[in-house]
mmCIF file of C-alpha atoms and ligand atoms in Angstrom:
data_model
loop_
_atom_site.group_PDB
_atom_site.id
_atom_site.type_symbol
_atom_site.label_atom_id
_atom_site.label_comp_id
_atom_site.label_asym_id
_atom_site.label_seq_id
_atom_site.Cartn_x
_atom_site.Cartn_y
_atom_site.Cartn_z
ATOM 1 C CA MET A 27 -73.573 -17.014 26.599
ATOM 2 C CA SER A 28 -76.149 -14.391 26.795
ATOM 3 C CA ASN A 29 -74.553 -12.532 24.162
ATOM 4 C CA ARG A 30 -74.825 -15.566 21.876
ATOM 5 C CA ARG A 31 -78.479 -15.973 22.666
ATOM 6 C CA ASP A 32 -79.210 -12.278 21.933
ATOM 7 C CA PHE A 33 -77.376 -12.737 18.609
ATOM 8 C CA ILE A 34 -79.394 -15.836 17.795
ATOM 9 C CA LYS A 35 -82.546 -13.959 18.532
ATOM 10 C CA LYS A 36 -81.276 -11.003 16.515
ATOM 11 C CA THR A 37 -80.331 -13.273 13.613
ATOM 12 C CA ALA A 38 -83.696 -14.705 13.529
ATOM 13 C CA LEU A 39 -85.510 -11.375 13.606
ATOM 14 C CA GLY A 40 -83.041 -10.012 11.160
ATOM 15 C CA THR A 41 -83.987 -12.588 8.537
ATOM 16 C CA ILE A 42 -87.758 -12.007 8.751
ATOM 17 C CA GLY A 43 -88.766 -10.090 5.977
ATOM 18 C CA ILE A 44 -85.422 -9.494 4.542
ATOM 19 C CA SER A 45 -85.666 -8.219 1.085
ATOM 20 C CA THR A 46 -83.015 -7.811 -1.449
ATOM 21 C CA ILE A 47 -82.796 -6.676 -5.176
ATOM 22 C CA LEU A 48 -80.496 -8.371 -7.448
ATOM 23 C CA GLY A 49 -81.063 -7.192 -10.909
ATOM 24 C CA CYS A 50 -83.971 -9.611 -11.100
ATOM 25 C CA LYS A 51 -86.702 -9.772 -8.752
ATOM 26 C CA GLU A 52 -87.295 -8.575 -5.211
ATOM 27 C CA ILE A 53 -88.032 -11.193 -2.697
ATOM 28 C CA ALA A 54 -89.566 -11.182 0.861
ATOM 29 C CA LYS A 55 -88.257 -13.953 3.064
ATOM 30 C CA ASN A 56 -90.311 -15.097 5.960
ATOM 31 C CA GLU A 57 -88.707 -18.312 7.026
ATOM 32 C CA THR A 58 -86.191 -18.182 9.786
ATOM 33 C CA ILE A 59 -84.607 -20.701 12.119
ATOM 34 C CA GLY A 60 -84.952 -24.362 10.841
ATOM 35 C CA ALA A 61 -86.144 -23.143 7.552
ATOM 36 C CA GLU A 62 -87.173 -25.991 4.902
ATOM 37 C CA ILE A 63 -84.473 -27.824 3.267
ATOM 38 C CA ASN A 64 -84.000 -25.955 -0.048
ATOM 39 C CA GLU A 65 -82.972 -28.687 -2.390
ATOM 40 C CA ASN A 66 -85.415 -28.182 -5.114
ATOM 41 C CA THR A 67 -83.640 -25.473 -7.046
ATOM 42 C CA HIS A 68 -82.760 -26.561 -10.491
ATOM 43 C CA THR A 69 -81.804 -23.393 -12.088
ATOM 44 C CA LYS A 70 -78.334 -22.249 -13.555
ATOM 45 C CA PRO A 71 -76.410 -20.327 -12.766
ATOM 46 C CA ILE A 72 -76.673 -20.495 -8.884
ATOM 47 C CA ILE A 73 -74.406 -18.956 -6.287
ATOM 48 C CA ILE A 74 -74.425 -19.642 -2.522
ATOM 49 C CA SER A 75 -72.192 -18.088 0.006
ATOM 50 C CA THR A 76 -71.717 -18.221 3.686
ATOM 51 C CA TRP A 77 -73.146 -15.593 6.178
ATOM 52 C CA ASN A 78 -74.898 -12.363 5.618
ATOM 53 C CA HIS A 79 -71.895 -10.825 3.937
ATOM 54 C CA GLY A 80 -72.702 -13.390 1.152
ATOM 55 C CA LEU A 81 -75.444 -11.106 -0.121
ATOM 56 C CA PRO A 82 -73.314 -8.422 -1.450
ATOM 57 C CA ALA A 83 -70.725 -10.851 -2.602
ATOM 58 C CA ASN A 84 -73.356 -12.905 -4.427
ATOM 59 C CA GLU A 85 -74.694 -9.644 -6.006
ATOM 60 C CA GLU A 86 -71.393 -8.695 -7.421
ATOM 61 C CA THR A 87 -70.695 -12.287 -8.785
ATOM 62 C CA TRP A 88 -73.967 -12.283 -10.406
ATOM 63 C CA LYS A 89 -73.590 -9.025 -11.968
ATOM 64 C CA GLN A 90 -70.127 -10.192 -13.295
ATOM 65 C CA LEU A 91 -71.756 -13.345 -14.772
ATOM 66 C CA LYS A 92 -74.477 -11.545 -16.416
ATOM 67 C CA ASN A 93 -71.639 -9.232 -17.924
ATOM 68 C CA GLY A 94 -70.263 -12.343 -19.438
ATOM 69 C CA LYS A 95 -67.226 -12.684 -17.123
ATOM 70 C CA PRO A 96 -65.620 -16.117 -16.744
ATOM 71 C CA ALA A 97 -66.678 -17.900 -13.593
ATOM 72 C CA LEU A 98 -63.420 -17.557 -11.706
ATOM 73 C CA ASP A 99 -63.308 -13.931 -12.251
ATOM 74 C CA ALA A 100 -66.777 -13.573 -11.036
ATOM 75 C CA ILE A 101 -66.080 -15.391 -7.887
ATOM 76 C CA GLU A 102 -62.943 -13.245 -7.328
ATOM 77 C CA ALA A 103 -65.000 -10.013 -7.796
ATOM 78 C CA GLY A 104 -67.647 -11.099 -5.443
ATOM 79 C CA MET A 105 -65.296 -12.186 -2.667
ATOM 80 C CA LYS A 106 -63.390 -8.796 -3.013
ATOM 81 C CA ILE A 107 -66.522 -7.095 -1.600
ATOM 82 C CA PRO A 108 -66.325 -8.444 1.885
ATOM 83 C CA GLU A 109 -62.397 -8.543 1.717
ATOM 84 C CA ALA A 110 -62.475 -4.695 1.168
ATOM 85 C CA ASP A 111 -65.284 -4.028 3.872
ATOM 86 C CA PRO A 112 -63.441 -2.432 6.985
ATOM 87 C CA ASN A 113 -66.588 -3.306 9.151
ATOM 88 C CA ILE A 114 -66.126 -7.091 8.466
ATOM 89 C CA ARG A 115 -64.030 -8.380 11.262
ATOM 90 C CA SER A 116 -63.275 -11.808 9.865
ATOM 91 C CA VAL A 117 -62.252 -11.059 6.155
ATOM 92 C CA GLY A 118 -59.532 -9.111 4.630
ATOM 93 C CA TYR A 119 -59.106 -5.406 5.491
ATOM 94 C CA GLY A 120 -60.440 -4.775 8.908
ATOM 95 C CA GLY A 121 -60.147 -8.401 9.914
ATOM 96 C CA TYR A 122 -59.082 -9.171 13.575
ATOM 97 C CA PRO A 123 -55.469 -9.678 13.885
ATOM 98 C CA ASP A 124 -53.697 -12.581 15.522
ATOM 99 C CA ARG A 125 -52.550 -12.221 19.095
ATOM 100 C CA GLU A 126 -49.310 -10.285 18.055
ATOM 101 C CA GLY A 127 -51.497 -7.869 16.284
ATOM 102 C CA LYS A 128 -50.859 -8.946 12.796
ATOM 103 C CA VAL A 129 -53.620 -9.433 10.250
ATOM 104 C CA THR A 130 -52.848 -12.734 8.456
ATOM 105 C CA LEU A 131 -55.260 -13.920 5.656
ATOM 106 C CA ASP A 132 -56.051 -17.181 4.177
ATOM 107 C CA ALA A 133 -57.870 -17.798 0.743
ATOM 108 C CA CYS A 134 -58.275 -20.325 -1.961
ATOM 109 C CA ILE A 135 -60.098 -20.779 -5.190
ATOM 110 C CA MET A 136 -60.940 -23.816 -7.392
ATOM 111 C CA ASP A 137 -62.276 -24.484 -10.836
ATOM 112 C CA HIS A 138 -64.156 -27.054 -12.419
ATOM 113 C CA GLU A 139 -61.148 -28.803 -13.973
ATOM 114 C CA SER A 140 -59.775 -29.062 -10.369
ATOM 115 C CA ASN A 141 -57.244 -26.333 -10.856
ATOM 116 C CA CYS A 142 -56.666 -24.852 -7.427
ATOM 117 C CA GLY A 143 -54.895 -21.709 -6.001
ATOM 118 C CA SER A 144 -54.228 -20.869 -2.495
ATOM 119 C CA VAL A 145 -52.527 -18.523 -0.201
ATOM 120 C CA SER A 146 -51.905 -18.840 3.531
ATOM 121 C CA PHE A 147 -50.473 -16.626 6.172
ATOM 122 C CA LEU A 148 -50.458 -13.722 3.777
ATOM 123 C CA GLN A 149 -49.938 -10.329 5.345
ATOM 124 C CA GLY A 150 -50.365 -6.785 3.814
ATOM 125 C CA ILE A 151 -52.393 -7.712 0.845
ATOM 126 C CA LYS A 152 -55.891 -6.595 0.764
ATOM 127 C CA HIS A 153 -57.281 -9.326 -1.630
ATOM 128 C CA PRO A 154 -55.881 -12.579 -0.854
ATOM 129 C CA ILE A 155 -58.454 -14.216 -3.130
ATOM 130 C CA SER A 156 -56.915 -12.253 -6.137
ATOM 131 C CA VAL A 157 -53.472 -13.560 -5.236
ATOM 132 C CA ALA A 158 -54.974 -17.142 -4.835
ATOM 133 C CA LYS A 159 -56.233 -16.808 -8.359
ATOM 134 C CA ARG A 160 -52.878 -15.848 -9.626
ATOM 135 C CA VAL A 161 -51.396 -18.821 -7.894
ATOM 136 C CA LEU A 162 -53.753 -20.939 -9.768
ATOM 137 C CA GLN A 163 -53.124 -19.143 -13.104
ATOM 138 C CA ASN A 164 -49.391 -18.288 -13.004
ATOM 139 C CA THR A 165 -47.705 -20.831 -10.936
ATOM 140 C CA PRO A 166 -47.100 -24.678 -11.225
ATOM 141 C CA HIS A 167 -48.195 -24.814 -7.468
ATOM 142 C CA VAL A 168 -51.431 -24.903 -5.500
ATOM 143 C CA MET A 169 -50.370 -23.146 -2.291
ATOM 144 C CA LEU A 170 -47.925 -20.307 -1.348
ATOM 145 C CA SER A 171 -47.522 -19.197 2.201
ATOM 146 C CA GLY A 172 -46.398 -16.276 4.373
ATOM 147 C CA GLN A 173 -43.366 -14.427 3.015
ATOM 148 C CA GLY A 174 -43.250 -16.377 -0.232
ATOM 149 C CA ALA A 175 -46.906 -15.625 -0.907
ATOM 150 C CA LEU A 176 -46.268 -11.853 -0.252
ATOM 151 C CA GLN A 177 -43.157 -11.931 -2.503
ATOM 152 C CA PHE A 178 -45.156 -13.691 -5.258
ATOM 153 C CA ALA A 179 -48.178 -11.044 -4.768
ATOM 154 C CA LEU A 180 -45.756 -8.111 -5.172
ATOM 155 C CA SER A 181 -44.207 -9.768 -8.137
ATOM 156 C CA GLU A 182 -47.659 -9.642 -9.624
ATOM 157 C CA GLY A 183 -48.164 -6.063 -9.037
ATOM 158 C CA PHE A 184 -50.186 -6.207 -5.735
ATOM 159 C CA VAL A 185 -49.455 -3.312 -3.393
ATOM 160 C CA GLU A 186 -48.545 -3.829 0.144
ATOM 161 C CA GLU A 187 -50.698 -1.979 2.749
ATOM 162 C CA ASN A 188 -51.683 -1.831 6.387
ATOM 163 C CA LEU A 189 -54.856 -3.997 6.966
ATOM 164 C CA LEU A 190 -55.195 -3.321 10.666
ATOM 165 C CA THR A 191 -57.845 -0.663 11.072
ATOM 166 C CA ALA A 192 -58.181 1.545 14.124
ATOM 167 C CA GLU A 193 -61.201 -0.308 15.254
ATOM 168 C CA ALA A 194 -59.759 -3.802 14.941
ATOM 169 C CA GLU A 195 -56.683 -2.502 16.721
ATOM 170 C CA LYS A 196 -58.838 -1.290 19.614
ATOM 171 C CA ASP A 197 -60.480 -4.538 20.000
ATOM 172 C CA TRP A 198 -57.158 -6.322 19.886
ATOM 173 C CA LYS A 199 -55.682 -4.144 22.716
ATOM 174 C CA LYS A 200 -58.766 -4.765 24.681
ATOM 175 C CA TRP A 201 -58.407 -8.484 24.282
ATOM 176 C CA LEU A 202 -54.705 -8.313 25.326
ATOM 177 C CA GLU A 203 -55.596 -6.970 28.569
ATOM 178 C CA GLU A 204 -56.894 -10.407 29.566
ATOM 179 C CA SER A 205 -55.065 -12.296 26.766
ATOM 180 C CA LYS A 206 -56.918 -15.449 26.717
ATOM 181 C CA TYR A 207 -56.653 -17.661 23.669
ATOM 182 C CA LYS A 208 -60.390 -18.041 22.880
ATOM 183 C CA PRO A 209 -61.292 -18.011 19.226
ATOM 184 C CA VAL A 210 -64.424 -15.971 18.790
ATOM 185 C CA ILE A 211 -66.527 -17.541 16.194
ATOM 186 C CA ASN A 212 -70.141 -17.075 15.128
ATOM 187 C CA ILE A 213 -70.971 -14.192 17.603
ATOM 188 C CA GLU A 214 -71.504 -11.396 15.428
ATOM 189 C CA ASN A 215 -72.372 -13.153 12.361
ATOM 190 C CA HIS A 216 -69.714 -11.960 10.048
ATOM 191 C CA ASP A 217 -67.249 -14.836 9.473
ATOM 192 C CA THR A 218 -65.278 -16.448 6.734
ATOM 193 C CA ILE A 219 -66.759 -16.108 3.296
ATOM 194 C CA SER A 220 -67.051 -19.265 1.163
ATOM 195 C CA MET A 221 -68.824 -19.110 -2.224
ATOM 196 C CA LEU A 222 -69.910 -21.912 -4.384
ATOM 197 C CA MET A 223 -71.206 -21.583 -8.083
ATOM 198 C CA LEU A 224 -72.946 -23.633 -10.616
ATOM 199 C CA ASP A 225 -72.593 -21.713 -13.811
ATOM 200 C CA LYS A 226 -74.857 -21.705 -16.792
ATOM 201 C CA ASP A 227 -72.850 -24.387 -18.528
ATOM 202 C CA GLY A 228 -73.234 -26.752 -15.435
ATOM 203 C CA ASN A 229 -69.741 -26.256 -14.274
ATOM 204 C CA LEU A 230 -68.791 -25.859 -10.622
ATOM 205 C CA CYS A 231 -66.304 -23.455 -8.961
ATOM 206 C CA GLY A 232 -65.642 -22.056 -5.667
ATOM 207 C CA GLY A 233 -63.745 -19.688 -3.387
ATOM 208 C CA CYS A 234 -62.983 -18.958 0.360
ATOM 209 C CA THR A 235 -61.371 -15.899 2.050
ATOM 210 C CA THR A 236 -60.764 -15.077 5.686
ATOM 211 C CA SER A 237 -58.713 -13.503 8.345
ATOM 212 C CA GLY A 238 -59.179 -16.645 10.241
ATOM 213 C CA ALA A 239 -59.931 -17.038 13.990
ATOM 214 C CA ALA A 240 -59.476 -13.848 16.039
ATOM 215 C CA TRP A 241 -56.378 -13.669 18.308
ATOM 216 C CA LYS A 242 -55.066 -16.788 16.819
ATOM 217 C CA MET A 243 -51.357 -17.685 17.370
ATOM 218 C CA HIS A 244 -49.023 -15.968 14.974
ATOM 219 C CA GLY A 245 -48.509 -18.400 12.029
ATOM 220 C CA ARG A 246 -51.663 -20.321 12.642
ATOM 221 C CA VAL A 247 -53.477 -21.277 9.449
ATOM 222 C CA GLY A 248 -57.007 -22.517 9.431
ATOM 223 C CA ASP A 249 -59.124 -24.671 7.139
ATOM 224 C CA SER A 250 -59.980 -21.915 4.703
ATOM 225 C CA PRO A 251 -56.877 -22.048 2.385
ATOM 226 C CA ILE A 252 -56.677 -25.857 2.416
ATOM 227 C CA ILE A 253 -58.331 -27.541 -0.587
ATOM 228 C CA GLY A 254 -60.266 -30.486 0.841
ATOM 229 C CA ALA A 255 -60.951 -28.696 4.121
ATOM 230 C CA GLY A 256 -62.339 -25.121 3.718
ATOM 231 C CA LEU A 257 -63.287 -25.882 0.030
ATOM 232 C CA PHE A 258 -63.750 -28.556 -2.274
ATOM 233 C CA LEU A 259 -65.378 -29.465 -5.388
ATOM 234 C CA ASP A 260 -65.594 -32.312 -7.922
ATOM 235 C CA ASN A 261 -67.173 -31.202 -11.163
ATOM 236 C CA GLU A 262 -68.834 -34.635 -11.536
ATOM 237 C CA VAL A 263 -70.442 -34.434 -8.238
ATOM 238 C CA GLY A 264 -70.799 -31.179 -6.331
ATOM 239 C CA ALA A 265 -69.060 -28.576 -4.218
ATOM 240 C CA ALA A 266 -68.877 -27.826 -0.524
ATOM 241 C CA ALA A 267 -67.269 -25.205 1.764
ATOM 242 C CA ALA A 268 -66.789 -24.548 5.371
ATOM 243 C CA THR A 269 -66.988 -21.825 7.900
ATOM 244 C CA GLY A 270 -66.208 -22.106 11.701
ATOM 245 C CA LEU A 271 -63.406 -23.527 13.622
ATOM 246 C CA GLY A 272 -60.880 -24.333 11.112
ATOM 247 C CA GLU A 273 -59.150 -26.956 13.286
ATOM 248 C CA ALA A 274 -62.273 -29.048 13.455
ATOM 249 C CA VAL A 275 -62.745 -28.798 9.841
ATOM 250 C CA ILE A 276 -59.154 -29.921 8.968
ATOM 251 C CA ARG A 277 -59.300 -32.989 11.269
ATOM 252 C CA THR A 278 -62.194 -34.300 9.327
ATOM 253 C CA ALA A 279 -61.161 -33.178 5.758
ATOM 254 C CA GLY A 280 -64.645 -31.621 6.000
ATOM 255 C CA SER A 281 -65.446 -30.136 2.570
ATOM 256 C CA ALA A 282 -63.852 -33.035 0.724
ATOM 257 C CA MET A 283 -66.047 -35.527 2.882
ATOM 258 C CA VAL A 284 -69.177 -33.566 2.115
ATOM 259 C CA VAL A 285 -68.341 -33.875 -1.661
ATOM 260 C CA GLU A 286 -67.629 -37.527 -1.346
ATOM 261 C CA LEU A 287 -70.863 -38.371 0.356
ATOM 262 C CA MET A 288 -72.746 -36.409 -2.360
ATOM 263 C CA ARG A 289 -70.793 -38.918 -4.742
ATOM 264 C CA GLN A 290 -72.263 -41.778 -2.766
ATOM 265 C CA GLY A 291 -75.805 -40.417 -3.494
ATOM 266 C CA LYS A 292 -76.536 -38.395 -0.532
ATOM 267 C CA SER A 293 -78.168 -34.879 -1.002
ATOM 268 C CA PRO A 294 -76.281 -31.820 -0.045
ATOM 269 C CA PHE A 295 -78.334 -31.636 3.269
ATOM 270 C CA GLU A 296 -77.701 -35.216 4.208
ATOM 271 C CA ALA A 297 -74.040 -34.794 3.509
ATOM 272 C CA CYS A 298 -73.565 -31.474 5.162
ATOM 273 C CA LYS A 299 -75.281 -33.070 8.332
ATOM 274 C CA GLU A 300 -73.488 -36.234 8.382
ATOM 275 C CA ILE A 301 -69.978 -34.455 8.374
ATOM 276 C CA THR A 302 -71.164 -31.984 10.975
ATOM 277 C CA GLU A 303 -72.248 -34.793 13.271
ATOM 278 C CA ARG A 304 -68.860 -36.706 12.546
ATOM 279 C CA ILE A 305 -67.267 -33.459 13.882
ATOM 280 C CA TYR A 306 -69.407 -33.552 16.875
ATOM 281 C CA ASP A 307 -68.532 -36.978 17.523
ATOM 282 C CA LYS A 308 -64.856 -36.313 17.411
ATOM 283 C CA HIS A 309 -65.147 -33.611 19.887
ATOM 284 C CA LYS A 310 -66.597 -35.342 22.982
ATOM 285 C CA ASN A 311 -65.411 -32.225 24.996
ATOM 286 C CA HIS A 312 -67.669 -29.848 23.167
ATOM 287 C CA LYS A 313 -69.133 -28.702 26.434
ATOM 288 C CA ASP A 314 -65.684 -27.196 27.304
ATOM 289 C CA MET A 315 -65.301 -25.854 23.915
ATOM 290 C CA GLU A 316 -67.959 -23.324 23.957
ATOM 291 C CA TYR A 317 -66.618 -21.674 20.951
ATOM 292 C CA LEU A 318 -66.780 -25.008 18.851
ATOM 293 C CA GLN A 319 -68.958 -24.009 15.800
ATOM 294 C CA VAL A 320 -68.728 -25.374 12.323
ATOM 295 C CA GLY A 321 -70.962 -24.773 9.318
ATOM 296 C CA PHE A 322 -70.944 -26.343 5.673
ATOM 297 C CA ILE A 323 -72.621 -25.380 2.585
ATOM 298 C CA ALA A 324 -73.004 -27.719 -0.376
ATOM 299 C CA LEU A 325 -74.140 -27.421 -3.996
ATOM 300 C CA ASN A 326 -74.539 -30.387 -6.245
ATOM 301 C CA LYS A 327 -74.644 -30.633 -10.100
ATOM 302 C CA ASN A 328 -78.415 -30.237 -10.224
ATOM 303 C CA GLY A 329 -78.156 -26.831 -8.441
ATOM 304 C CA GLU A 330 -79.635 -28.482 -5.124
ATOM 305 C CA HIS A 331 -78.092 -26.874 -2.181
ATOM 306 C CA ALA A 332 -77.989 -27.039 1.683
ATOM 307 C CA GLY A 333 -76.326 -25.435 4.627
ATOM 308 C CA TYR A 334 -75.994 -27.259 8.244
ATOM 309 C CA SER A 335 -74.066 -26.346 11.126
ATOM 310 C CA LEU A 336 -73.134 -27.721 14.583
ATOM 311 C CA ARG A 337 -74.613 -24.901 16.436
ATOM 312 C CA SER A 338 -77.384 -22.437 15.701
ATOM 313 C CA GLY A 339 -77.024 -19.049 14.044
ATOM 314 C CA PHE A 340 -75.414 -20.049 10.879
ATOM 315 C CA ASN A 341 -77.005 -18.721 7.653
ATOM 316 C CA TYR A 342 -76.081 -18.631 3.897
ATOM 317 C CA ALA A 343 -76.874 -16.385 0.961
ATOM 318 C CA ILE A 344 -78.412 -17.940 -2.205
ATOM 319 C CA CYS A 345 -78.847 -16.244 -5.651
ATOM 320 C CA ASP A 346 -80.451 -17.495 -8.716
ATOM 321 C CA GLU A 347 -82.611 -16.197 -11.453
ATOM 322 C CA ALA A 348 -85.820 -17.624 -10.075
ATOM 323 C CA GLN A 349 -85.793 -16.076 -6.554
ATOM 324 C CA GLY A 350 -83.227 -13.501 -6.618
ATOM 325 C CA ASN A 351 -80.729 -13.138 -3.823
ATOM 326 C CA ARG A 352 -81.690 -14.134 -0.220
ATOM 327 C CA MET A 353 -80.769 -15.482 3.045
ATOM 328 C CA GLU A 354 -81.489 -18.955 4.243
ATOM 329 C CA ASP A 355 -81.065 -20.062 8.014
ATOM 330 C CA ALA A 356 -79.184 -23.487 8.189
ATOM 331 C CA GLN A 357 -80.498 -26.170 10.132
ATOM 332 C CA PHE A 358 -78.386 -27.034 13.007
ATOM 333 C CA LYS A 359 -77.590 -30.012 15.422
ATOM 334 C CA MET A 360 -77.839 -27.893 18.760
ATOM 335 C CA THR A 361 -78.119 -24.560 20.292
ATOM 336 C CA TRP A 362 -75.402 -22.683 22.319
ATOM 337 C CA ASP A 363 -77.008 -23.762 25.412
ATOM 338 C CA ASP A 364 -76.928 -27.511 24.578
HETATM 339 C C1 SD4 B 411 -60.565 -20.419 10.312
HETATM 340 N N1 SD4 B 411 -62.630 -21.230 9.315
HETATM 341 O O1 SD4 B 411 -59.613 -19.763 10.154
HETATM 342 C C2 SD4 B 411 -61.821 -19.978 9.644
HETATM 343 C C3 SD4 B 411 -62.628 -19.030 10.463
HETATM 344 C C4 SD4 B 411 -64.067 -19.023 10.096
HETATM 345 O O2 SD4 B 411 -66.192 -18.677 10.468
HETATM 346 O O3 SD4 B 411 -64.463 -19.571 9.206
HETATM 347 N N2 SD4 B 411 -64.799 -18.428 10.892
HETATM 348 O O4 SD4 B 411 -60.670 -21.256 11.163
#
């Protein structure tokens, strides 16, 4: 637990004075934990992404948009940044493997016409978000899984490669010494990346990509590739995405419910908070589940956005013309000590 406390402290300090440049203006951010709800942004386009690795992802997506690329291509390009980064242990190449030592990836993408593409339990392909986009564009299906997803990727020209880096393998071998099934979430602040975007025409789209919970059982699929759980949007209403313990998000159809609450008139903040609290209520044993963490981000048709998490430490990156690319600490229900 002390690790988590240190991490939370570090996160708070890390965000003080963060300054980022994004082809527009430089910003210095001074708010930290419990920052004001930022629901007054009315600019388009706007991109929001989970965690610190959302910053470079947003930056790339923004660049693509400015170069006139279609929204889905821009989302894909942004998400490929953390997927390719060997230092991010929870996404793509360099992600932690399952308990058998296999890196298995989940990803999905969705556009404003509710077209969806998704891959789950995909091995050996560095950019699952790109395969998910091809599923959307080139198949009559929404989701391909495992060997079939790999076969499809290869038929589309993707190249199979080893995604287990020496560092991730070392950590896995260390874990094997005790071999406890304890998904490690939110400790080092580099988790699943989910991205939501409202483009200049006022259309929504989103994506999500992850290597999932570390040391998961072989074959386990989380919420991230599941439309309605890890990601959902309705172009009439808004978009939502999740990070954290996938099982908890699937149980509550998390992202779909956040969007549905926005349809009923709730703000992004109110919707994220209500579903997070629903998850809390459904896990009465949360004290025995010290790894239980979920976080949601949401963006509505007006460009209003919010993030909210069950436990402290969740943050998300926001990028728009007015304020550039910056981090916001999400409000939360409880700390890791509660
Ligand atoms: C999963 N939701 O596989 C993913 C992991 C994650 O923050 O988001 N971690 O359950």
